[in-house]
């Protein structure tokens, strides 16, 4: 499962790299920094989409091999199940996209086939099995805007040669990123409600899925703070590439929690899932024993409250480090410290 989750993280990065490249092709040269572009990385990302998206098919084939031969198991996994059929379409679209990139084809053609790839991801996603068209639309929107925001950030943060045209870049990227973030958060909240009822959000923390969902939500906070710093608090509009790298690294952490969360059993019914799957790792050591039916509530403790306060202090230190022009990577430690301290403190203040 860990290898499969890592493959998903790399798949998110591959989609983001492709999306960022295509978005930036539509931006005039005088409205973006000078970038180091690599056709090889683009082709590797396209190949990566094919290889990395095969992981669910591989896992299904392994399961089928218990009752079938190796060849028959793979044939059935690819042709007889939605996940395999979706992978076949992904392969076809990725090959066409790769050919277009290799031949230096039209940006419109590249955008079309990447968009079709993302629609394929949305149509064959887990949420679409619960509600076909709503799930298809929501997951496609979520992946599309996530990839565009993260992709532009990835290219400019890691491949910009200098800070030329920086102010003109920010004039369009700041509202663009704001819209993408709003779309990602909005669609993400609605998607979450397909798996976790609003009233069961705190109760779901008793499960591995809920724990990772909480960690994902906590990890989004430093990302948004870094985005706020890069987009709004940098009053002099100075090119600080290290802060862009920091924002993209924090976003990668969100990808990690999302990937590992997707491998856990979603708590459509929290109490039933707890009976079948058991509670989250070492949760009882922090929050106390779990009782069914679950009724999560805050039970404030001194140590837990101090840890939550320390987490908020570390978040404030992230802001302070920007204004004091300290090393941006120091803020990565502050961000990780915030996530760990606030999470542990919250668990210590929680009872079921």
XYZ file of C-alpha atoms in Angstrom:
352
model
C 0.000 0.000 0.000
C 2.892 2.376 0.758
C 4.367 1.847 -2.715
C 0.957 2.466 -4.278
C 0.548 5.696 -2.298
C 4.004 6.900 -3.349
C 3.062 6.154 -6.963
C -0.009 8.371 -6.509
C 2.138 11.213 -5.153
C 4.416 10.998 -8.183
C 1.354 10.860 -10.434
C 0.077 14.133 -8.926
C 3.497 15.686 -9.578
C 3.525 14.437 -13.176
C 0.087 15.897 -13.875
C 1.109 19.170 -12.241
C 4.311 19.457 -14.256
C 2.424 18.887 -17.503
C -0.378 21.284 -16.568
C 2.036 24.009 -15.485
C 3.945 23.769 -18.755
C 0.784 24.029 -20.827
C -0.669 26.930 -18.823
C 2.583 28.884 -19.164
C 2.568 28.355 -22.942
C -0.526 30.573 -23.058
C 1.213 33.375 -21.134
C 3.193 35.982 -23.130
C 6.942 35.988 -22.485
C 6.831 39.484 -20.980
C 4.382 38.306 -18.284
C 6.418 35.427 -16.850
C 9.996 34.845 -15.695
C 12.533 33.300 -18.010
C 12.200 29.535 -17.503
C 14.431 26.531 -18.103
C 12.219 24.231 -20.120
C 12.932 20.545 -20.634
C 11.184 18.453 -23.265
C 12.728 15.366 -21.633
C 11.012 16.097 -18.306
C 7.730 16.649 -20.100
C 8.047 13.330 -21.914
C 9.061 11.582 -18.680
C 6.001 13.077 -16.981
C 3.776 11.800 -19.787
C 5.326 8.333 -19.512
C 4.987 8.589 -15.755
C 1.232 9.095 -16.083
C 1.037 5.766 -17.944
C 3.271 3.815 -15.571
C 2.092 5.300 -12.272
C -1.612 5.067 -13.096
C -1.093 1.338 -13.755
C -0.565 0.658 -10.041
C -4.290 0.069 -9.208
C -4.509 -2.331 -12.173
C -1.436 -4.174 -10.912
C -2.919 -4.480 -7.403
C -6.202 -5.772 -8.828
C -4.365 -8.330 -10.983
C -2.436 -9.556 -7.941
C -5.741 -10.084 -6.160
C -7.212 -11.963 -9.135
C -4.148 -14.215 -9.425
C -5.296 -16.090 -6.331
C -7.951 -17.760 -8.503
C -6.684 -17.214 -12.058
C -3.513 -17.546 -14.069
C -1.113 -14.618 -14.463
C -2.137 -13.723 -18.021
C -5.858 -14.160 -17.420
C -5.682 -12.072 -14.253
C -4.114 -9.128 -16.074
C -6.474 -9.463 -19.025
C -9.506 -9.422 -16.726
C -8.102 -6.551 -14.655
C -7.577 -4.406 -17.751
C -10.686 -5.263 -19.762
C -13.239 -6.366 -17.184
C -13.003 -3.620 -14.541
C -13.466 0.146 -14.621
C -9.972 0.778 -13.290
C -8.407 -1.173 -16.171
C -10.620 0.369 -18.817
C -9.728 3.816 -17.506
C -6.046 2.928 -17.701
C -6.372 1.897 -21.365
C -7.866 5.298 -22.208
C -5.114 6.959 -20.169
C -2.461 5.117 -22.184
C -3.992 6.193 -25.510
C -4.352 9.856 -24.519
C -0.872 9.942 -22.958
C 0.735 8.551 -26.113
C -0.959 11.198 -28.265
C 0.040 13.914 -25.784
C 3.626 12.624 -25.740
C 3.817 12.670 -29.530
C 2.499 16.231 -29.587
C 5.107 17.327 -27.025
C 7.920 15.541 -28.876
C 6.995 17.131 -32.211
C 6.445 20.566 -30.649
C 2.761 20.494 -31.479
C 0.145 23.153 -30.885
C -0.403 24.261 -27.301
C -4.119 23.898 -27.931
C -3.695 20.228 -28.864
C -1.575 19.606 -25.770
C -4.120 21.373 -23.578
C -6.958 19.353 -25.110
C -5.342 15.974 -24.486
C -4.241 16.850 -20.963
C -7.799 18.005 -20.256
C -9.130 14.711 -21.629
C -6.653 12.854 -19.404
C -7.936 14.690 -16.355
C -11.529 13.990 -17.376
C -10.585 10.307 -17.616
C -9.194 10.439 -14.077
C -12.438 12.041 -12.909
C -14.720 9.616 -14.734
C -12.967 6.520 -13.379
C -12.398 7.902 -9.857
C -13.743 6.242 -6.731
C -16.220 9.039 -6.078
C -17.771 8.569 -9.532
C -18.797 5.041 -8.473
C -20.935 6.653 -5.763
C -22.503 9.329 -7.969
C -21.399 9.080 -11.589
C -21.898 12.581 -12.961
C -21.521 14.614 -9.773
C -18.464 12.585 -8.789
C -17.027 12.877 -12.299
C -17.449 16.660 -12.339
C -16.173 17.238 -8.801
C -13.081 15.043 -9.098
C -12.214 16.472 -12.518
C -12.500 20.047 -11.201
C -10.434 19.144 -8.145
C -7.587 17.575 -10.153
C -7.654 20.200 -12.919
C -7.317 23.271 -10.704
C -4.904 21.553 -8.336
C -2.647 20.616 -11.250
C -2.736 24.101 -12.810
C -1.962 25.900 -9.538
C 0.718 23.444 -8.420
C 2.134 23.178 -11.933
C 2.769 26.881 -12.478
C 4.200 27.095 -8.976
C 6.453 24.111 -9.693
C 7.828 25.593 -12.916
C 8.403 29.103 -11.607
C 9.632 28.001 -8.184
C 12.189 25.478 -9.416
C 12.939 26.356 -13.049
C 12.896 30.172 -13.230
C 16.290 31.517 -14.307
C 15.794 34.915 -12.692
C 13.160 37.322 -11.416
C 12.523 39.088 -14.715
C 8.924 40.207 -15.293
C 8.172 39.216 -11.688
C 5.664 41.988 -10.991
C 3.846 41.355 -14.261
C 3.798 37.639 -13.471
C 2.243 38.253 -10.052
C -0.394 40.545 -11.570
C -2.069 37.540 -13.220
C -0.808 34.605 -11.154
C -2.070 35.897 -7.801
C -5.757 36.049 -8.863
C -5.263 32.867 -10.920
C -3.880 31.007 -7.888
C -6.625 32.434 -5.660
C -9.305 31.114 -8.028
C -7.598 27.712 -8.305
C -7.261 27.397 -4.526
C -10.928 28.329 -4.057
C -11.969 25.716 -6.629
C -9.748 23.030 -5.063
C -10.969 23.712 -1.525
C -14.618 24.026 -2.557
C -14.649 20.823 -4.603
C -12.581 19.060 -1.942
C -15.081 19.864 0.798
C -17.987 18.568 -1.288
C -16.033 15.416 -2.167
C -15.275 14.879 1.510
C -18.992 14.927 2.326
C -19.495 11.948 -0.007
C -17.338 9.893 2.348
C -17.719 11.604 5.716
C -20.965 13.200 6.867
C -20.386 16.679 8.375
C -21.681 15.473 11.747
C -19.175 12.583 11.676
C -16.101 14.630 10.795
C -14.625 14.554 14.317
C -15.769 10.960 14.857
C -13.903 9.906 11.709
C -10.633 10.847 13.428
C -10.908 7.513 15.249
C -10.113 5.798 11.911
C -6.912 5.791 9.808
C -8.816 7.554 6.978
C -10.007 10.289 9.330
C -6.557 10.760 10.856
C -5.004 11.280 7.440
C -7.876 13.575 6.449
C -7.174 15.678 9.546
C -3.437 15.758 8.793
C -4.217 16.768 5.214
C -6.388 19.640 6.418
C -3.728 20.756 8.907
C -1.044 20.613 6.206
C -3.124 22.892 3.964
C -2.835 25.732 6.512
C 0.939 26.329 6.034
C 0.448 26.061 2.262
C -2.161 28.815 2.355
C 0.066 30.911 4.609
C 2.986 30.513 2.188
C 0.664 31.457 -0.690
C -0.477 34.513 1.263
C 3.137 35.523 1.829
C 4.103 35.059 -1.819
C 1.008 36.693 -3.249
C 0.045 39.462 -0.849
C 2.506 40.102 2.000
C 5.480 40.562 -0.324
C 4.625 44.244 -0.657
C 7.755 45.173 -2.584
C 7.106 42.305 -5.034
C 10.663 41.033 -4.608
C 11.454 37.754 -6.376
C 12.053 35.252 -3.579
C 12.377 31.934 -5.336
C 13.100 30.045 -2.134
C 9.627 30.922 -0.825
C 8.062 29.588 -4.012
C 10.045 26.378 -3.536
C 8.806 26.241 0.045
C 5.179 26.633 -1.052
C 5.523 23.855 -3.629
C 7.231 21.578 -1.066
C 4.427 22.130 1.425
C 1.948 21.359 -1.336
C 3.815 18.099 -1.956
C 3.162 17.232 1.702
C -0.572 17.682 1.062
C -0.217 15.297 -1.892
C 1.420 12.725 0.403
C -1.387 12.806 2.966
C -3.981 12.686 0.164
C -2.330 9.659 -1.459
C -2.058 7.656 1.750
C -5.606 8.628 2.753
C -6.972 7.323 -0.549
C -5.623 3.855 0.320
C -7.674 3.646 3.526
C -11.266 2.459 3.890
C -13.540 5.563 3.699
C -15.885 5.848 6.687
C -19.306 5.944 5.038
C -20.519 4.701 8.432
C -17.903 5.508 11.060
C -19.061 3.026 13.689
C -19.331 0.121 11.244
C -15.926 0.944 9.761
C -14.419 1.036 13.246
C -15.829 -2.415 14.013
C -14.394 -3.854 10.794
C -11.123 -1.965 10.352
C -10.257 -1.026 13.925
C -9.075 2.327 15.225
C -6.252 4.553 14.038
C -2.643 3.987 14.967
C -1.679 4.795 18.587
C -4.842 6.912 18.919
C -5.900 5.380 22.228
C -2.571 6.419 23.723
C -3.388 10.061 22.973
C -7.184 10.305 23.120
C -8.054 7.411 25.431
C -10.211 4.347 24.783
C -12.667 4.189 21.872
C -16.304 3.387 22.568
C -19.026 2.502 20.063
C -21.094 4.468 19.174
C -18.460 7.162 18.822
C -19.118 10.586 20.276
C -16.014 12.719 19.811
C -15.728 15.730 22.060
C -13.110 18.117 23.396
C -11.811 17.295 26.849
C -9.242 20.003 27.428
C -5.951 18.996 29.023
C -3.018 21.187 30.001
C -0.450 19.323 27.902
C -2.736 19.148 24.884
C -3.600 22.851 25.073
C 0.062 23.803 25.427
C 0.961 21.739 22.377
C -1.802 23.333 20.309
C -0.624 26.758 21.440
C 2.953 25.853 20.516
C 1.729 24.802 17.078
C 0.099 28.194 16.530
C 3.265 29.892 17.770
C 5.303 27.965 15.207
C 2.872 29.108 12.509
C 3.432 32.698 13.642
C 7.180 32.078 13.467
C 6.725 31.250 9.808
C 5.362 34.745 9.252
C 8.086 36.296 11.367
C 10.811 34.505 9.428
C 9.513 36.080 6.220
C 9.506 39.605 7.600
C 12.940 39.090 9.192
C 14.182 37.667 5.861
C 15.402 34.456 7.457
C 16.156 31.341 5.429
C 12.865 30.220 3.857
C 13.622 26.563 4.569
C 13.539 27.351 8.270
C 9.822 27.910 7.728
C 9.521 24.316 6.509
C 10.575 23.201 9.986
C 8.088 25.633 11.526
C 5.348 24.232 9.272
C 6.147 20.626 10.143
C 6.319 21.595 13.814
C 2.898 23.241 13.572
C 1.333 20.134 12.000
C 2.872 17.754 14.554
C 2.248 19.880 17.650
C -1.296 20.908 16.747
C -2.212 17.358 15.742
C -0.836 15.723 18.892
C -2.306 18.469 21.085
C -5.726 18.114 19.472
C -5.662 14.338 19.950
C -4.722 14.771 23.606
C -7.683 17.136 24.019
C -10.075 14.709 22.336
C -12.151 11.964 23.882
C -14.402 9.409 22.244
